[in-house]
């Protein structure tokens, strides 16, 4: 036996690890590159297998039943001259779970709430800032570009990030916080997310599975 | 389907590109009267972008595209059609709610959706203390998977790409020692825990977890080398 919790990693990757074991295992993963790599491979392998799920025909009327319970309901066409902005209240756990990462977190109920914001379109704005750890070590960069009600946020991280994935969060000038999803080292960088928002990002944070902020970029 | 929808908004006659407004997709065809049927030919990513903007037509096309695999996975994990029906609906509604968080650089739409489905199904099974020990059903699942039934899964515009990826996965799975492949299928698609597989097959827990670990790992390693080989 080694000190590496390989059996627990299998359970974690498959979504079966008991809640009371998760934090201990994730803490180990945070500090152990070989377990982080194994977990990444297990999750990726499981993801691959999902793509060959044998299909089964659902009961009649399935599509209509799904459409009938969409929350929020679909919107009608947008009124002319207005842009819709989505205020968000998603939890990190929810984003981690649906972001395709490890099935550690239960999907907390969350909803997107539309807020109407009239607004003339403005010129494009963009900024880039270093991503730094608490000890001021530069580990990459983050950038955003806003134009016409859409903001593209990208992060570019140098090799060597210790955790298997990070949830990425941005604080906007309007005071809201938006979960951008999760990013895993080794996947394509720069990693880009587009938000339907007219508010500029003020900061971008990468949060380790343990919940601690690993690195952050601040825009001025 | 145009004009007839349950619980949705009226069908818009505005061009879809305008309705999506802030999201641009180069592969998004511009139509002046978009119906669900038309959306059947757009990419998976574009449908999710449409859902992020709360477009009901995009949602309808998305559900039709993936319903067989989402429902299939829910049935495999739960073993109950009525429960699977509910879980599959939950999975689609969660995908709808979270559409703006989807990032195509991190994996395919099918993968994202099936991961949501699997999580929902496993939560439901655990909450109800159901144990997927129906030997015959799980045996059929392994057979169907190894036979490649999943390659004809979706009515997707990206079917060619999806199938090439899926065919590669299947090829690697078939190349594994059979006991590893079985353990992987039961764990991932059958939703079985290591303990359940151990009990079912009369094996030590450590043996089962070792098979799953080796199988998933080898699947991944071989896939990586396969990609490199084909790109060379
Ligand atoms: Zn370790």
PDB file of C-alpha atoms and ligand atoms in Angstrom, chain A residues 4-5 28 32 34-35, ligand 1:
ATOM      1  CA  UNK A   4      -1.976   7.675  -2.079  1.00  0.00           C
ATOM      2  CA  UNK A   5      -5.752   7.108  -1.719  1.00  0.00           C
ATOM      3  CA  UNK A  28      -4.512  15.352  -0.549  1.00  0.00           C
ATOM      4  CA  UNK A  32      -0.085  15.602  -4.553  1.00  0.00           C
ATOM      5  CA  UNK A  34       0.561  12.229  -8.955  1.00  0.00           C
ATOM      6  CA  UNK A  35      -2.892  11.800  -7.409  1.00  0.00           C
TER       7      UNK A  35
HETATM    8 ZN1  LIG C   1      -1.137  11.121  -3.667  1.00  0.00          ZN
END
